[in-house]
Amino acid sequence: MYMQNPVFIPGPTNMPEVLRRAADMPTLDHRSPRFAEILHPALAGVRKVIKSASAEVFVFPSTGTGGWETAITNTLSPGDAVLAARYGMFSHRWIDMCRRHGLNVELVEEAWGNALPVEAYEARLRADRQHRIKAVLATHNETATGVRSDIAAVRRALDAANHPAMLFVDGVSSIASMDFRMDEWGVDIAVTGSQKGFMLPVGLAIVACSPHAMDMMADAKLPRTFFDIADMRARYADGAYPYTPSVGLLNGLKMATEMLLTEGLDNVYARHRRIAEGVRAAARAWAMPLCATRPEIASETVTAVMTPQGFDATRLVAHASAKYDVAFGVGLGEVSGKLFRIGHLGSLSDVMALAGIATAEMAMADLGLPITLGSGVAAAQEHYRSTQAAEDRLAA
């Protein structure tokens, strides 16, 4: 009732108090010079987080889904072919959006729990000798299954096929939490949102575009108004927006990037990796497999834990919420009822993660699942103690 407990969903994430206060600001005239003092540092901060020296960053009052729409409508035309794989709910939704916009989706089906099928992508790209495929879509972190994919490998596949298609990456649940290298990986458009790694409320779609993507916009024929990058770019030059911006959220984004860069991106990623490994250690102690089919593709921002066959995992999530006021993620799409998800991204610590693991154990025990109370907590504690000790030795 009083929202004192942290959430363990893969977004929106827990918010540091300093960011809540940064976003909760008095009304500011968004046509005044003061707005530019918020806008331009926020854009520059995002560029540093995604590790790009050349990308142009645009922030729309929207969500990650609005960012996807921005990516396709500003660069593509009706009937254009895009290459996409369906291997989770969010890759599925991007495919659905492309079809609704009249794009021709070259679809690769992959089992949920696997990563993006890079070899299949390369084969399709090599076969496309006419270069009909204009864009390749990749979901970096598939939140529904707790699986991360190798974006650098997708770029290598494009290069090996000598194919000119643009590379679009859904980084909604990875950017600012997992290592993301826009320039090094040759990403043309990266999409994320404010409510995940940036630890802010929902409300900002963040879209980063390479120079190549910007060049492709001149001939794009898909309709766009609210998400028109040309309009946004023209007003950015004056430190303004083409319409009313989310000033408080942009102020929060400015501060969020400052916080991330002060902590150090490598430290941010190491923290997420350590917490994720502790949650996975707990799942092993419960003898419950992950949805991710291989350890090396397990996400560092969300763990999808498979429950025993015949048990409705949605009951566990509902019970934890009703009895303990703690939120976990339900299974989505093809894995609905088969798993529950523990989000561990954004503003989270080892101690907070332990609280989530302990609550999951209580809910499982309440519902009669065969687990020993404290087993997962102990496994995670051992991992956190040992890794913290190792980091202390390195620091010394």
Tab-separated table of C-alpha atoms in Angstrom:
chain	number	residue	atom	x	y	z
A	1	MET	CA	0.000	0.000	0.000
A	2	TYR	CA	2.765	2.435	0.897
A	3	MET	CA	5.137	1.312	-1.863
A	4	GLN	CA	8.017	0.816	0.549
A	5	ASN	CA	9.264	-2.351	-1.141
A	6	PRO	CA	11.425	-2.308	-4.252
A	7	VAL	CA	9.997	-3.747	-7.452
A	8	PHE	CA	11.553	-6.717	-9.226
A	9	ILE	CA	10.024	-6.251	-12.636
A	10	PRO	CA	12.181	-5.601	-15.715
A	11	GLY	CA	10.925	-2.042	-15.903
A	12	PRO	CA	9.810	0.435	-14.889
A	13	THR	CA	12.636	0.161	-12.409
A	14	ASN	CA	13.261	1.495	-8.934
A	15	MET	CA	14.091	5.195	-8.899
A	16	PRO	CA	16.800	6.831	-6.788
A	17	GLU	CA	15.376	9.668	-4.730
A	18	VAL	CA	17.727	12.166	-6.366
A	19	LEU	CA	16.257	11.352	-9.796
A	20	ARG	CA	12.686	11.577	-8.526
A	21	ARG	CA	13.486	15.062	-7.275
A	22	ALA	CA	15.229	16.016	-10.503
A	23	ALA	CA	12.140	15.055	-12.511
A	24	ASP	CA	9.798	16.785	-10.038
A	25	MET	CA	10.613	20.404	-10.834
A	26	PRO	CA	8.679	23.663	-11.072
A	27	THR	CA	7.245	24.658	-14.424
A	28	LEU	CA	9.892	25.959	-16.774
A	29	ASP	CA	9.319	27.882	-19.989
A	30	HIS	CA	10.501	25.366	-22.577
A	31	ARG	CA	11.102	28.215	-25.024
A	32	SER	CA	13.524	29.929	-22.698
A	33	PRO	CA	17.342	29.607	-22.841
A	34	ARG	CA	17.200	27.627	-19.579
A	35	PHE	CA	15.605	24.678	-21.365
A	36	ALA	CA	18.617	24.335	-23.659
A	37	GLU	CA	20.771	24.017	-20.522
A	38	ILE	CA	18.814	20.843	-19.731
A	39	LEU	CA	18.327	19.491	-23.248
A	40	HIS	CA	21.820	19.575	-24.707
A	41	PRO	CA	23.635	18.046	-21.688
A	42	ALA	CA	21.006	15.273	-21.571
A	43	LEU	CA	21.593	14.427	-25.242
A	44	ALA	CA	25.363	14.545	-24.784
A	45	GLY	CA	25.117	12.292	-21.731
A	46	VAL	CA	23.127	9.669	-23.633
A	47	ARG	CA	25.727	9.747	-26.410
A	48	LYS	CA	28.425	8.900	-23.861
A	49	VAL	CA	26.375	6.077	-22.344
A	50	ILE	CA	25.880	4.406	-25.737
A	51	LYS	CA	29.569	4.959	-26.530
A	52	SER	CA	29.178	6.963	-29.707
A	53	ALA	CA	31.148	9.898	-31.007
A	54	SER	CA	29.014	10.410	-34.103
A	55	ALA	CA	25.400	9.504	-33.321
A	56	GLU	CA	22.668	12.114	-33.112
A	57	VAL	CA	20.360	11.553	-30.151
A	58	PHE	CA	16.663	12.434	-30.194
A	59	VAL	CA	14.297	12.221	-27.227
A	60	PHE	CA	10.540	12.085	-27.770
A	61	PRO	CA	7.749	12.257	-25.153
A	62	SER	CA	6.845	8.576	-25.514
A	63	THR	CA	8.069	5.080	-24.632
A	64	GLY	CA	10.414	2.560	-26.216
A	65	THR	CA	7.591	1.538	-28.555
A	66	GLY	CA	7.447	5.114	-29.820
A	67	GLY	CA	11.186	4.870	-30.330
A	68	TRP	CA	10.697	1.796	-32.545
A	69	GLU	CA	8.132	3.705	-34.595
A	70	THR	CA	10.525	6.631	-34.899
A	71	ALA	CA	13.240	4.317	-36.227
A	72	ILE	CA	11.182	2.734	-38.993
A	73	THR	CA	9.067	5.701	-40.103
A	74	ASN	CA	12.025	8.058	-40.510
A	75	THR	CA	14.182	5.708	-42.584
A	76	LEU	CA	11.916	3.351	-44.558
A	77	SER	CA	9.239	3.450	-47.254
A	78	PRO	CA	6.101	1.361	-47.824
A	79	GLY	CA	6.990	-2.065	-49.192
A	80	ASP	CA	10.594	-1.986	-47.992
A	81	ALA	CA	11.910	-5.318	-46.736
A	82	VAL	CA	13.263	-5.719	-43.221
A	83	LEU	CA	14.915	-8.782	-41.722
A	84	ALA	CA	13.683	-9.753	-38.273
A	85	ALA	CA	13.613	-12.772	-35.975
A	86	ARG	CA	10.831	-13.687	-33.565
A	87	TYR	CA	12.335	-15.132	-30.377
A	88	GLY	CA	10.330	-13.400	-27.671
A	89	MET	CA	7.460	-11.024	-27.029
A	90	PHE	CA	9.348	-7.824	-27.771
A	91	SER	CA	10.936	-8.991	-31.001
A	92	HIS	CA	7.393	-10.111	-31.931
A	93	ARG	CA	5.959	-6.667	-31.234
A	94	TRP	CA	8.530	-4.948	-33.435
A	95	ILE	CA	7.649	-7.354	-36.257
A	96	ASP	CA	3.967	-6.575	-35.767
A	97	MET	CA	4.662	-2.837	-35.949
A	98	CYS	CA	6.600	-3.225	-39.195
A	99	ARG	CA	3.736	-5.144	-40.786
A	100	ARG	CA	1.204	-2.543	-39.687
A	101	HIS	CA	3.330	0.074	-41.447
A	102	GLY	CA	3.227	-1.844	-44.712
A	103	LEU	CA	6.768	-3.186	-44.561
A	104	ASN	CA	7.701	-6.593	-45.942
A	105	VAL	CA	9.113	-8.601	-43.036
A	106	GLU	CA	11.628	-11.313	-43.891
A	107	LEU	CA	10.898	-13.454	-40.839
A	108	VAL	CA	13.171	-15.910	-39.068
A	109	GLU	CA	11.414	-17.997	-36.417
A	110	GLU	CA	13.499	-19.006	-33.393
A	111	ALA	CA	12.554	-20.915	-30.249
A	112	TRP	CA	11.803	-18.671	-27.284
A	113	GLY	CA	14.728	-18.996	-24.888
A	114	ASN	CA	17.322	-18.855	-27.669
A	115	ALA	CA	19.213	-15.762	-28.753
A	116	LEU	CA	18.947	-14.048	-32.113
A	117	PRO	CA	19.929	-16.585	-34.824
A	118	VAL	CA	22.937	-14.820	-36.325
A	119	GLU	CA	23.779	-17.640	-38.762
A	120	ALA	CA	20.267	-17.538	-40.207
A	121	TYR	CA	20.550	-13.776	-40.576
A	122	GLU	CA	23.811	-14.107	-42.473
A	123	ALA	CA	22.322	-16.735	-44.781
A	124	ARG	CA	19.333	-14.495	-45.579
A	125	LEU	CA	21.621	-11.512	-46.175
A	126	ARG	CA	23.917	-13.479	-48.489
A	127	ALA	CA	20.901	-14.698	-50.448
A	128	ASP	CA	19.605	-11.136	-50.852
A	129	ARG	CA	21.783	-10.288	-53.847
A	130	GLN	CA	19.367	-7.566	-54.963
A	131	HIS	CA	19.769	-5.850	-51.580
A	132	ARG	CA	16.003	-5.651	-51.075
A	133	ILE	CA	16.458	-5.784	-47.301
A	134	LYS	CA	16.803	-2.222	-46.101
A	135	ALA	CA	17.055	-2.798	-42.348
A	136	VAL	CA	17.994	-5.607	-39.965
A	137	LEU	CA	16.185	-5.663	-36.613
A	138	ALA	CA	17.770	-7.012	-33.446
A	139	THR	CA	16.443	-7.086	-29.893
A	140	HIS	CA	19.549	-6.844	-27.726
A	141	ASN	CA	17.850	-8.053	-24.567
A	142	GLU	CA	14.633	-10.047	-24.914
A	143	THR	CA	12.901	-9.176	-21.672
A	144	ALA	CA	10.206	-11.855	-21.988
A	145	THR	CA	12.714	-14.716	-21.906
A	146	GLY	CA	15.704	-13.229	-20.086
A	147	VAL	CA	17.970	-13.638	-23.103
A	148	ARG	CA	20.604	-11.293	-24.545
A	149	SER	CA	21.885	-11.452	-28.094
A	150	ASP	CA	25.257	-10.650	-29.623
A	151	ILE	CA	24.852	-7.383	-31.533
A	152	ALA	CA	28.486	-7.305	-32.602
A	153	ALA	CA	27.905	-10.695	-34.275
A	154	VAL	CA	24.961	-9.271	-36.216
A	155	ARG	CA	27.198	-6.518	-37.540
A	156	ARG	CA	29.799	-9.133	-38.506
A	157	ALA	CA	27.101	-11.037	-40.394
A	158	LEU	CA	26.151	-7.898	-42.316
A	159	ASP	CA	29.782	-7.216	-43.151
A	160	ALA	CA	30.469	-10.842	-44.138
A	161	ALA	CA	27.523	-10.704	-46.535
A	162	ASN	CA	28.722	-7.312	-47.813
A	163	HIS	CA	25.176	-6.073	-47.301
A	164	PRO	CA	24.288	-2.357	-46.991
A	165	ALA	CA	21.198	-2.787	-44.771
A	166	MET	CA	20.909	-0.620	-41.694
A	167	LEU	CA	21.149	-2.246	-38.260
A	168	PHE	CA	18.361	-1.264	-35.845
A	169	VAL	CA	18.712	-2.365	-32.221
A	170	ASP	CA	16.079	-2.497	-29.504
A	171	GLY	CA	18.151	-1.601	-26.466
A	172	VAL	CA	15.207	-0.726	-24.250
A	173	SER	CA	16.137	-3.115	-21.427
A	174	SER	CA	19.887	-3.154	-22.025
A	175	ILE	CA	21.180	0.379	-22.614
A	176	ALA	CA	22.544	1.961	-19.412
A	177	SER	CA	22.550	-1.460	-17.707
A	178	MET	CA	24.529	-3.707	-20.070
A	179	ASP	CA	27.534	-2.871	-22.206
A	180	PHE	CA	26.402	-1.160	-25.405
A	181	ARG	CA	28.849	0.042	-28.055
A	182	MET	CA	27.007	1.842	-30.804
A	183	ASP	CA	29.982	2.906	-32.910
A	184	GLU	CA	32.067	-0.234	-32.414
A	185	TRP	CA	29.131	-2.515	-33.270
A	186	GLY	CA	28.081	-0.460	-36.272
A	187	VAL	CA	24.566	0.185	-34.986
A	188	ASP	CA	22.586	2.581	-37.167
A	189	ILE	CA	19.647	3.202	-34.832
A	190	ALA	CA	19.519	2.344	-31.137
A	191	VAL	CA	16.246	2.662	-29.237
A	192	THR	CA	15.698	2.815	-25.501
A	193	GLY	CA	13.433	4.446	-22.933
A	194	SER	CA	13.659	6.414	-19.716
A	195	GLN	CA	12.149	3.784	-17.402
A	196	LYS	CA	14.813	1.071	-17.490
A	197	GLY	CA	18.544	1.634	-17.084
A	198	PHE	CA	18.114	5.386	-16.783
A	199	MET	CA	15.983	4.787	-13.647
A	200	LEU	CA	13.316	7.388	-14.469
A	201	PRO	CA	9.535	7.279	-14.827
A	202	VAL	CA	8.009	6.148	-18.090
A	203	GLY	CA	7.729	8.925	-20.640
A	204	LEU	CA	10.799	9.305	-22.863
A	205	ALA	CA	11.658	7.449	-26.069
A	206	ILE	CA	15.382	7.792	-26.695
A	207	VAL	CA	16.591	7.241	-30.260
A	208	ALA	CA	20.221	7.436	-31.382
A	209	CYS	CA	20.953	7.597	-35.117
A	210	SER	CA	24.214	7.036	-36.971
A	211	PRO	CA	25.257	9.374	-39.816
A	212	HIS	CA	24.245	6.614	-42.274
A	213	ALA	CA	20.755	6.429	-40.751
A	214	MET	CA	20.452	10.202	-40.937
A	215	ASP	CA	21.353	10.081	-44.640
A	216	MET	CA	18.660	7.464	-45.280
A	217	MET	CA	15.940	9.784	-43.977
A	218	ALA	CA	15.935	11.976	-47.089
A	219	ASP	CA	14.199	9.312	-49.192
A	220	ALA	CA	11.989	7.702	-46.521
A	221	LYS	CA	8.313	7.758	-47.472
A	222	LEU	CA	6.526	6.305	-44.446
A	223	PRO	CA	4.218	8.915	-42.866
A	224	ARG	CA	5.285	10.576	-39.655
A	225	THR	CA	4.329	13.717	-37.771
A	226	PHE	CA	4.848	13.504	-34.035
A	227	PHE	CA	7.924	11.269	-34.499
A	228	ASP	CA	9.511	13.283	-37.324
A	229	ILE	CA	13.235	13.487	-36.655
A	230	ALA	CA	13.688	16.295	-39.186
A	231	ASP	CA	11.335	18.505	-37.185
A	232	MET	CA	13.050	17.592	-33.931
A	233	ARG	CA	16.517	18.144	-35.360
A	234	ALA	CA	15.597	21.582	-36.709
A	235	ARG	CA	14.373	22.754	-33.303
A	236	TYR	CA	17.291	21.228	-31.392
A	237	ALA	CA	19.546	23.690	-33.173
A	238	ASP	CA	17.668	26.434	-31.300
A	239	GLY	CA	17.623	24.524	-28.015
A	240	ALA	CA	13.911	23.847	-28.412
A	241	TYR	CA	11.268	21.247	-29.349
A	242	PRO	CA	8.701	21.236	-32.166
A	243	TYR	CA	6.029	20.817	-29.470
A	244	THR	CA	5.819	20.740	-25.680
A	245	PRO	CA	8.616	18.596	-24.173
A	246	SER	CA	8.705	16.605	-20.945
A	247	VAL	CA	10.944	19.103	-19.201
A	248	GLY	CA	11.097	17.356	-15.835
A	249	LEU	CA	11.936	13.984	-17.352
A	250	LEU	CA	14.624	15.561	-19.515
A	251	ASN	CA	16.093	17.142	-16.400
A	252	GLY	CA	16.021	13.684	-14.820
A	253	LEU	CA	17.727	12.223	-17.894
A	254	LYS	CA	20.476	14.812	-17.646
A	255	MET	CA	21.092	13.833	-14.025
A	256	ALA	CA	20.751	10.094	-14.716
A	257	THR	CA	23.527	10.209	-17.295
A	258	GLU	CA	25.683	12.170	-14.854
A	259	MET	CA	25.101	9.520	-12.176
A	260	LEU	CA	25.904	6.642	-14.522
A	261	LEU	CA	29.066	8.282	-15.812
A	262	THR	CA	30.181	9.186	-12.285
A	263	GLU	CA	29.730	5.582	-11.141
A	264	GLY	CA	31.633	4.569	-14.274
A	265	LEU	CA	29.983	2.535	-17.025
A	266	ASP	CA	32.224	-0.476	-16.407
A	267	ASN	CA	31.197	-0.393	-12.743
A	268	VAL	CA	27.513	-0.097	-13.692
A	269	TYR	CA	27.781	-3.146	-15.939
A	270	ALA	CA	29.764	-5.118	-13.354
A	271	ARG	CA	27.116	-4.353	-10.725
A	272	HIS	CA	24.339	-5.611	-12.966
A	273	ARG	CA	26.341	-8.712	-13.867
A	274	ARG	CA	27.071	-9.503	-10.215
A	275	ILE	CA	23.443	-9.098	-9.146
A	276	ALA	CA	22.233	-11.207	-12.089
A	277	GLU	CA	24.666	-13.992	-11.279
A	278	GLY	CA	23.405	-14.029	-7.692
A	279	VAL	CA	19.812	-14.402	-8.876
A	280	ARG	CA	20.855	-17.221	-11.206
A	281	ALA	CA	22.660	-18.912	-8.313
A	282	ALA	CA	19.383	-18.772	-6.381
A	283	ALA	CA	17.497	-20.382	-9.276
A	284	ARG	CA	20.036	-23.217	-9.350
A	285	ALA	CA	19.536	-23.743	-5.625
A	286	TRP	CA	15.798	-24.013	-6.250
A	287	ALA	CA	16.510	-26.575	-9.017
A	288	MET	CA	14.521	-24.424	-11.424
A	289	PRO	CA	15.931	-23.919	-14.931
A	290	LEU	CA	16.101	-20.602	-16.706
A	291	CYS	CA	14.224	-19.885	-19.895
A	292	ALA	CA	17.573	-18.898	-21.420
A	293	THR	CA	18.827	-22.100	-23.030
A	294	ARG	CA	22.538	-21.410	-22.476
A	295	PRO	CA	24.359	-19.667	-19.607
A	296	GLU	CA	26.277	-17.375	-21.951
A	297	ILE	CA	23.086	-15.784	-23.295
A	298	ALA	CA	21.435	-15.166	-19.921
A	299	SER	CA	20.383	-11.558	-19.491
A	300	GLU	CA	22.048	-9.282	-16.969
A	301	THR	CA	18.881	-7.254	-16.404
A	302	VAL	CA	16.159	-9.890	-15.954
A	303	THR	CA	16.090	-13.579	-15.065
A	304	ALA	CA	13.198	-15.705	-16.339
A	305	VAL	CA	12.768	-18.704	-14.014
A	306	MET	CA	10.812	-21.729	-15.273
A	307	THR	CA	8.430	-23.262	-12.729
A	308	PRO	CA	7.565	-26.988	-12.617
A	309	GLN	CA	5.337	-28.286	-15.407
A	310	GLY	CA	1.673	-27.997	-14.535
A	311	PHE	CA	2.180	-25.092	-12.133
A	312	ASP	CA	0.783	-21.728	-13.218
A	313	ALA	CA	3.622	-19.288	-12.591
A	314	THR	CA	1.218	-16.350	-12.814
A	315	ARG	CA	-0.213	-17.506	-9.475
A	316	LEU	CA	3.168	-16.981	-7.866
A	317	VAL	CA	3.435	-13.411	-9.160
A	318	ALA	CA	-0.121	-12.614	-8.027
A	319	HIS	CA	0.491	-14.168	-4.597
A	320	ALA	CA	3.746	-12.247	-4.027
A	321	SER	CA	1.959	-9.030	-4.886
A	322	ALA	CA	-1.119	-9.671	-2.756
A	323	LYS	CA	0.577	-11.127	0.339
A	324	TYR	CA	4.014	-9.467	0.388
A	325	ASP	CA	3.472	-6.327	-1.720
A	326	VAL	CA	6.377	-7.256	-3.988
A	327	ALA	CA	6.165	-7.162	-7.782
A	328	PHE	CA	7.730	-9.766	-10.079
A	329	GLY	CA	7.186	-10.117	-13.823
A	330	VAL	CA	4.732	-12.590	-15.328
A	331	GLY	CA	5.403	-14.761	-18.349
A	332	LEU	CA	4.377	-13.240	-21.677
A	333	GLY	CA	3.214	-14.765	-24.935
A	334	GLU	CA	4.407	-18.305	-25.538
A	335	VAL	CA	5.829	-18.560	-22.010
A	336	SER	CA	2.767	-17.191	-20.236
A	337	GLY	CA	2.141	-19.174	-17.044
A	338	LYS	CA	5.369	-21.139	-17.475
A	339	LEU	CA	7.801	-18.771	-15.772
A	340	PHE	CA	8.139	-15.742	-13.573
A	341	ARG	CA	10.662	-12.984	-14.084
A	342	ILE	CA	12.935	-11.295	-11.566
A	343	GLY	CA	14.015	-7.904	-12.832
A	344	HIS	CA	17.406	-6.704	-11.589
A	345	LEU	CA	18.283	-3.539	-13.436
A	346	GLY	CA	18.508	0.129	-12.743
A	347	SER	CA	18.665	1.289	-9.135
A	348	LEU	CA	19.388	-2.008	-7.396
A	349	SER	CA	21.962	-3.386	-4.977
A	350	ASP	CA	22.981	-6.813	-3.704
A	351	VAL	CA	20.952	-6.250	-0.530
A	352	MET	CA	17.825	-5.284	-2.475
A	353	ALA	CA	18.232	-8.336	-4.710
A	354	LEU	CA	18.366	-10.570	-1.632
A	355	ALA	CA	15.027	-9.162	-0.505
A	356	GLY	CA	13.489	-10.145	-3.846
A	357	ILE	CA	14.964	-13.638	-3.741
A	358	ALA	CA	13.698	-14.150	-0.180
A	359	THR	CA	10.209	-13.001	-1.141
A	360	ALA	CA	10.131	-15.318	-4.157
A	361	GLU	CA	11.031	-18.198	-1.841
A	362	MET	CA	8.235	-17.352	0.601
A	363	ALA	CA	5.693	-17.152	-2.218
A	364	MET	CA	6.850	-20.475	-3.678
A	365	ALA	CA	6.693	-22.158	-0.286
A	366	ASP	CA	3.220	-20.731	0.339
A	367	LEU	CA	2.022	-22.272	-2.913
A	368	GLY	CA	3.528	-25.678	-2.237
A	369	LEU	CA	6.470	-25.658	-4.609
A	370	PRO	CA	9.278	-28.012	-3.502
A	371	ILE	CA	11.883	-25.519	-2.334
A	372	THR	CA	13.787	-25.109	0.915
A	373	LEU	CA	13.384	-21.687	2.473
A	374	GLY	CA	16.718	-19.879	2.508
A	375	SER	CA	18.384	-22.047	-0.131
A	376	GLY	CA	18.311	-19.431	-2.878
A	377	VAL	CA	19.125	-16.626	-0.474
A	378	ALA	CA	22.164	-18.518	0.807
A	379	ALA	CA	23.405	-19.217	-2.723
A	380	ALA	CA	23.071	-15.572	-3.675
A	381	GLN	CA	24.680	-14.424	-0.421
A	382	GLU	CA	27.683	-16.629	-1.076
A	383	HIS	CA	28.032	-15.230	-4.560
A	384	TYR	CA	27.717	-11.610	-3.456
A	385	ARG	CA	30.161	-12.087	-0.567
A	386	SER	CA	32.773	-13.792	-2.734
A	387	THR	CA	32.534	-11.360	-5.633
A	388	GLN	CA	32.591	-8.320	-3.370
A	389	ALA	CA	35.660	-9.728	-1.616
A	390	ALA	CA	37.359	-10.236	-4.974
A	391	GLU	CA	36.521	-6.674	-6.032
A	392	ASP	CA	37.860	-5.351	-2.727
A	393	ARG	CA	41.146	-7.186	-3.320
A	394	LEU	CA	41.412	-5.706	-6.823
A	395	ALA	CA	40.688	-2.230	-5.469
A	396	ALA	CA	43.401	-2.631	-2.831
